[in-house]
Short mmCIF file of C-alpha atoms and ligand atoms in Angstrom, two decimals:
data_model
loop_
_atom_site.label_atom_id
_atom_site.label_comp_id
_atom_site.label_asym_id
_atom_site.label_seq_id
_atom_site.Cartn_x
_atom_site.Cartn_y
_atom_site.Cartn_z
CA UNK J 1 -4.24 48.43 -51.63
CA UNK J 2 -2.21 49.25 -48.51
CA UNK J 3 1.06 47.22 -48.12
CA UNK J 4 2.23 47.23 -44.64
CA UNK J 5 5.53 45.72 -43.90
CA UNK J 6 6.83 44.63 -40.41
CA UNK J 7 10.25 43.92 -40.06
CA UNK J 8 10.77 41.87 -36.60
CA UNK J 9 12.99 39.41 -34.85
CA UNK J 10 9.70 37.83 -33.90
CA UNK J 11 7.31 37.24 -36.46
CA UNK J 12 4.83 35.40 -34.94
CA UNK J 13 4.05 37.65 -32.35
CA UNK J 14 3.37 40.44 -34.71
CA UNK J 15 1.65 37.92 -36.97
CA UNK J 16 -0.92 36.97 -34.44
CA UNK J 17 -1.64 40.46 -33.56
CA UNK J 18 -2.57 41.28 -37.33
CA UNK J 19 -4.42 38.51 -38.06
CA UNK J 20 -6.88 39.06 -35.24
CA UNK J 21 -10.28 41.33 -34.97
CA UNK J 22 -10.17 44.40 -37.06
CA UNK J 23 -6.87 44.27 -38.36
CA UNK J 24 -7.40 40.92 -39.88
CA UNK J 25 -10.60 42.03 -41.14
CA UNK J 26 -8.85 44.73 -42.90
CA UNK J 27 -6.98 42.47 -44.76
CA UNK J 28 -9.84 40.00 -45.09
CA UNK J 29 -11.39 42.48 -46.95
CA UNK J 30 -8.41 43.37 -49.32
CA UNK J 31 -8.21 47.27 -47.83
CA UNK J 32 -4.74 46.04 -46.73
CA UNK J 33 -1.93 43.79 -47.38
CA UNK J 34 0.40 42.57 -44.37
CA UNK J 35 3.84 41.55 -44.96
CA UNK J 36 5.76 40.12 -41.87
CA UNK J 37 9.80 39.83 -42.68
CA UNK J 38 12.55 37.97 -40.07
CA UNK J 39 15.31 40.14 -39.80
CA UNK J 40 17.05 36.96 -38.72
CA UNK J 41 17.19 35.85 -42.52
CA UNK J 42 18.88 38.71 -43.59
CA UNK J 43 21.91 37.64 -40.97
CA UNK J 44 25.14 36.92 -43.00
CA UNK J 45 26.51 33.75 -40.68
CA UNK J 46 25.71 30.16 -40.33
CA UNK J 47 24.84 30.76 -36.28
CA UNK J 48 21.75 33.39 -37.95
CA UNK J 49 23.82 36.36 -35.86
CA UNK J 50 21.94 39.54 -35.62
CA UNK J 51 23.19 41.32 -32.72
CA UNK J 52 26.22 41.69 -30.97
CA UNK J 53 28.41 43.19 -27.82
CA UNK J 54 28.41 47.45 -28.49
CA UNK J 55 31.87 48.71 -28.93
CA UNK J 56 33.61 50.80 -26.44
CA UNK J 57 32.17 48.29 -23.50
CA UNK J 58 28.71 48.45 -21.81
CA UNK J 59 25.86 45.81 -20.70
CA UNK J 60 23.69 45.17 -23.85
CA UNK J 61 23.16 43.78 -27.21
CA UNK J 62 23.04 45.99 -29.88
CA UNK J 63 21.18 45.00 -33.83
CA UNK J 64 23.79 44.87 -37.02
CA UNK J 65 23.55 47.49 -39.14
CA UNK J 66 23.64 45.08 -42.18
CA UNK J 67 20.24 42.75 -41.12
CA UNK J 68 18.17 46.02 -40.62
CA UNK J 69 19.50 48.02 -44.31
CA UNK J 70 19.68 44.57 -46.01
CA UNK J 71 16.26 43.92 -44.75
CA UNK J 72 14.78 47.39 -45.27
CA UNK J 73 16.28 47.56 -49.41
CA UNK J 74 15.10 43.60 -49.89
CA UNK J 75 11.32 44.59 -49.11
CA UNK J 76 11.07 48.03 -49.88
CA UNK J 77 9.83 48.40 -53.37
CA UNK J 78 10.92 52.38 -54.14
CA UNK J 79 13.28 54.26 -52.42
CA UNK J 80 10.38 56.76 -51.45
CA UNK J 81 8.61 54.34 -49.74
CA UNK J 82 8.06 55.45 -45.88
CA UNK J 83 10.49 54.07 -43.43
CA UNK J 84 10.06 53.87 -39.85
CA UNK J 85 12.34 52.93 -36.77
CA UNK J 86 10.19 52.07 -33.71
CA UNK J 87 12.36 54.07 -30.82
CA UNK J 88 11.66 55.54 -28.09
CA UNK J 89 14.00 58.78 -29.21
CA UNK J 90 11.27 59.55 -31.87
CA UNK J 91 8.12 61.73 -32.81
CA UNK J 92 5.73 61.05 -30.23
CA UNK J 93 2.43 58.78 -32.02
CA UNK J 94 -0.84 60.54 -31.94
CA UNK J 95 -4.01 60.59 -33.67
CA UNK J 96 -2.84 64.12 -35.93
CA UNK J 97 0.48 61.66 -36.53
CA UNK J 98 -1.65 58.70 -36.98
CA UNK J 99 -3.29 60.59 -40.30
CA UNK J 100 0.34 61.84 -41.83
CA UNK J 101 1.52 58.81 -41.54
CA UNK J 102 -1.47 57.08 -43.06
CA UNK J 103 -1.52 59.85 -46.07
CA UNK J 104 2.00 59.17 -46.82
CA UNK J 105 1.97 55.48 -46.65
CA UNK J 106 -1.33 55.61 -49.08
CA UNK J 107 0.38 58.22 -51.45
CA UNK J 108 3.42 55.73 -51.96
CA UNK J 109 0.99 52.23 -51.77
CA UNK J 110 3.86 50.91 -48.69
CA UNK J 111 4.78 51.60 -45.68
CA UNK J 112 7.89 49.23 -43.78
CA UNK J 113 8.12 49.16 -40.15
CA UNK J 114 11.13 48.19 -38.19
CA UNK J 115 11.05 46.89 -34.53
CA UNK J 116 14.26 47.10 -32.91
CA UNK J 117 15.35 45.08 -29.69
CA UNK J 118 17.94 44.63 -26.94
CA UNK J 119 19.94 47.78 -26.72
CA UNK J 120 18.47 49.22 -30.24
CA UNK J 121 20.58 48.98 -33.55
CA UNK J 122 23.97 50.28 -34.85
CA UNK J 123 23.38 53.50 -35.30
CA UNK J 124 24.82 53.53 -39.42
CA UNK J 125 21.49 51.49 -39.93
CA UNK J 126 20.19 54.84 -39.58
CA UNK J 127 22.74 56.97 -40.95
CA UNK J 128 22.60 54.43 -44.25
CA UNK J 129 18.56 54.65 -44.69
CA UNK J 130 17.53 57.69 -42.82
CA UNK J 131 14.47 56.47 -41.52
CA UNK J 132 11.81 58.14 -39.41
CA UNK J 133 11.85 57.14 -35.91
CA UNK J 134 8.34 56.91 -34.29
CA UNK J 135 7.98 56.44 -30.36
CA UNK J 136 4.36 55.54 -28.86
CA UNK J 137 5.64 57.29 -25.37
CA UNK J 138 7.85 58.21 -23.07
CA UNK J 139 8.80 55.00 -21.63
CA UNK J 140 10.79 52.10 -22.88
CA UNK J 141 9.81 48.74 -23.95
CA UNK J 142 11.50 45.76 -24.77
CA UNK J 143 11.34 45.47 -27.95
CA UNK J 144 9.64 47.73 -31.20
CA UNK J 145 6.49 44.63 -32.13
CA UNK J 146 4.70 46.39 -29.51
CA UNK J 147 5.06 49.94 -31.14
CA UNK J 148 5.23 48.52 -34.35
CA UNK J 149 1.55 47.16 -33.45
CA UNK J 150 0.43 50.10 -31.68
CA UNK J 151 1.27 52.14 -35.17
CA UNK J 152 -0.66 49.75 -37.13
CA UNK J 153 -3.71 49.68 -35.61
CA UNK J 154 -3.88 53.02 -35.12
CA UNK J 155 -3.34 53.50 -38.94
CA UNK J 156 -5.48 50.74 -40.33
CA UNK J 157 -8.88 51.64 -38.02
CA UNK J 158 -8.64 55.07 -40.36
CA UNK J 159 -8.27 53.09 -43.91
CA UNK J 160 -11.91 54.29 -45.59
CA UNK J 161 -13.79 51.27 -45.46
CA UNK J 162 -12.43 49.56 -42.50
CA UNK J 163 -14.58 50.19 -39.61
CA UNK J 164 -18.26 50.12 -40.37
CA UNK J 165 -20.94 51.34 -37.61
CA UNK J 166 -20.21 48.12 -35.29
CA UNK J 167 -16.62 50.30 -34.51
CA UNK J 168 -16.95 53.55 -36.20
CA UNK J 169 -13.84 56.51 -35.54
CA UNK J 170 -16.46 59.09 -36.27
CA UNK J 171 -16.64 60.87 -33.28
CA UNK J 172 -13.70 58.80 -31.14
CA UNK J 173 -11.84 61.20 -29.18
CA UNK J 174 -9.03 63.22 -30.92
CA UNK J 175 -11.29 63.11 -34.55
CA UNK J 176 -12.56 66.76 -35.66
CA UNK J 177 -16.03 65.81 -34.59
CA UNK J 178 -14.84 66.24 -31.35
CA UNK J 179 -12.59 69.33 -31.93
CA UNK J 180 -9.63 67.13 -31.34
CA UNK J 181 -10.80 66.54 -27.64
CA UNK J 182 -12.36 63.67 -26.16
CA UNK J 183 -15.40 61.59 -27.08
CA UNK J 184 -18.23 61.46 -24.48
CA UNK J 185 -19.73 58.54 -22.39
CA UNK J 186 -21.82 55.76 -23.85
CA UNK J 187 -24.36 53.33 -22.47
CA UNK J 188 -25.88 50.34 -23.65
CA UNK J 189 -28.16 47.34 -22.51
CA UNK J 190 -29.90 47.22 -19.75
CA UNK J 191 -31.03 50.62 -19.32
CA UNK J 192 -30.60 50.12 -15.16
CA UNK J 193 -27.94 48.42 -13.61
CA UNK J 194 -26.95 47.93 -9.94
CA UNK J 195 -29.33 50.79 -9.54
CA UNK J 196 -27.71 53.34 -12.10
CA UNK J 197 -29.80 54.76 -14.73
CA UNK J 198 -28.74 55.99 -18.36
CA UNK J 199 -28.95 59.29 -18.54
CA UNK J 200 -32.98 59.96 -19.47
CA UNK J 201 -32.38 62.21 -22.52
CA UNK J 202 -30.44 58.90 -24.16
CA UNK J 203 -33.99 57.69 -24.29
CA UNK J 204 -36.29 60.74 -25.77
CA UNK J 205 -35.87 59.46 -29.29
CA UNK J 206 -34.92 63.94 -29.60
CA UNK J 207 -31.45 62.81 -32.15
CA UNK J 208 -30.72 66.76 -31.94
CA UNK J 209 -31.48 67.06 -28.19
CA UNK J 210 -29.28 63.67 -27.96
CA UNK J 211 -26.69 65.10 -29.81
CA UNK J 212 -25.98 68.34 -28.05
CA UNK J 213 -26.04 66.35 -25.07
CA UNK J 214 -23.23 64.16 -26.45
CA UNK J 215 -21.18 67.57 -27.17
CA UNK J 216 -21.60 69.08 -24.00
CA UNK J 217 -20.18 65.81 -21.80
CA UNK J 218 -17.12 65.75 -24.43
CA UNK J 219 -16.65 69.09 -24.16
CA UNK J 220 -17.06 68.90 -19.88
CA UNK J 221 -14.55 65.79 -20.23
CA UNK J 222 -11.84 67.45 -22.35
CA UNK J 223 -11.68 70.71 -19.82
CA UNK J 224 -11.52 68.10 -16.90
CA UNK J 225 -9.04 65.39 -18.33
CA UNK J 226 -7.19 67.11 -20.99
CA UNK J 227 -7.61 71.18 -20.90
CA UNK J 228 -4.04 71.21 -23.14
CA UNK J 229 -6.76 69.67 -26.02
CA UNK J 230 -8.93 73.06 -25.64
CA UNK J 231 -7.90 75.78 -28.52
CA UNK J 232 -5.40 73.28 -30.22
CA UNK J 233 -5.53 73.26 -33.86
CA UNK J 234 -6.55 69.96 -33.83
CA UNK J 235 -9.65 70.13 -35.23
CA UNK J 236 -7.65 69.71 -38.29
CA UNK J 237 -7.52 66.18 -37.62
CA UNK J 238 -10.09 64.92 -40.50
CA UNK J 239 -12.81 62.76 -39.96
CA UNK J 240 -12.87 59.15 -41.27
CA UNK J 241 -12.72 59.32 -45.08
N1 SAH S 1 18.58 52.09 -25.88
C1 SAH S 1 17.33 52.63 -26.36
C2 SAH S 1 16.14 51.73 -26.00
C3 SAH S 1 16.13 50.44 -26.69
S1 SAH S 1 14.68 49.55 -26.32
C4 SAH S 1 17.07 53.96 -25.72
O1 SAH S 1 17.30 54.07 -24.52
O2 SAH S 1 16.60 54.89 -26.38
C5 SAH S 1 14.65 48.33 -27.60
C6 SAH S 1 13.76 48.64 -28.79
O3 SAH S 1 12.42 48.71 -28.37
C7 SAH S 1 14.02 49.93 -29.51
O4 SAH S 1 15.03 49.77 -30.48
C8 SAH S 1 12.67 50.24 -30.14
O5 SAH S 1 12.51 49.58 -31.37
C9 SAH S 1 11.69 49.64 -29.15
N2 SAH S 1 11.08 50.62 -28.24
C10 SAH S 1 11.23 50.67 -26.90
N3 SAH S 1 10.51 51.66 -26.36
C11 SAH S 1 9.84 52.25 -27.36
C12 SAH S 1 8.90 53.34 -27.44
N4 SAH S 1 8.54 54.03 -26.36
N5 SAH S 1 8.41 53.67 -28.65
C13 SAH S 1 8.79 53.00 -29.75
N6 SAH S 1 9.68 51.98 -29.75
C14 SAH S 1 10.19 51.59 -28.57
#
């Protein structure tokens, strides 16, 4: 099984997060094991200190280097266990990203997370455990739960087992069923609405007629929306195991 270890300021929030829909399913069902850690008990004073003023001057707070490594070598159970540093300075997350990350955390049975917050950490936290910093975009947040999160879910959803049909990543956008482009339009109950009809061949019953038709609007979508998807390698990206 899976162990996925957050290491926050703020557990709860990350708590709740995991705990709901399919991510708590996924532990639920024993595909995965969540294990939430306050950095704030790995502070050394009485006051529970974790960050401080940055030297040389500036507006800020920056994390100790001693809560994050302390925290980091007290949960980690082998020093080839993946680390990562939520930051926006990182490897940008997508779904190709998504998959490594998943393969590695699987091939070592962990993976820890840290969030950082404020200003972002002493930077020997880094030099000391050389982790792998992961950003979810190009824009900064105020804190790592939400990346932390973000690279969770996107994880967990491709754990064999963990969707069934009700949410399935088969054909999702960015999967090799859709040659790493994007997934087409869907339509459900009631066949009109407001005076919009599904599109008719949704309701010949034809599953290969159906299913070219799905293609072709992915296809149309990706060379609208995304043409940089078109010709990229990405069809690499395997398919939920
Ligand atoms: N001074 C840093 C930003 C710190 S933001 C800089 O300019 O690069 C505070 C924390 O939020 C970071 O330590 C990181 O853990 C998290 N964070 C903010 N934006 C993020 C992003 N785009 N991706 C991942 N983590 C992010």
């Amino acid at each position: 099984m899976l162990e996925i270890k957050v290491l926050t300021l703020f557990p709860d929030m990350v708590r709740a997060v995991l705990e709901t829909s399919i991510l708590g399913r996924a532990q639920a069902q024993g595909q995965v094991r969540y294990e939430v850690t306050d950095i704030r008990d790995f502070s050394v004073d009485k006051h529970r200190t974790v960050d401080d003023t940055p030297y040389g001057g500036g507006a800020g707070m920056i994390m100790m280097a001693s809560c994050i490594v302390e925290a980091v070598e007290a949960v980690r159970t082998s020093d080839a266990s993946p680390v990562l540093l939520t930051s926006p300075q990182g490897d940008r997350l997508d779904e190709r990203l998504t998959l490594e990350l998943l393969a590695e955390a699987e091939s070592e049975g962990e993976i820890i997370l840290v969030c950082g917050h404020y200003k972002g950490i002493d930077e020997r936290a880094q030099d000391i455990l050389g982790m792998r910093e992961i950003s979810i975009g190009d824009y900064v947040l105020s804190g790592g739960e939400l990346p932390a999160l973000v690279i969770v879910d996107a994880m967990v959803r491709r754990v064999a087992g963990v969707l069934h049909d009700a949410a399935s990543a088969d054909c999702d956008s960015f999967t090799a069923e859709r040659d790493g482009g994007l997934d087409c339009p869907w339509y459900t109950k009631p066949p009109v609405y407001r005076e919009l009809a599904i599109p008719e061949v949704l309701l010949t019953g034809h599953h290969a007629k159906i299913e070219q038709w799905r293609q072709e609007q992915a296809r149309a979508r990706t060379r609208a929306r995304r043409p940089d998807l078109l010709g990229e390698p990405d069809a690499k990206i395997a398919p939920e195991r």
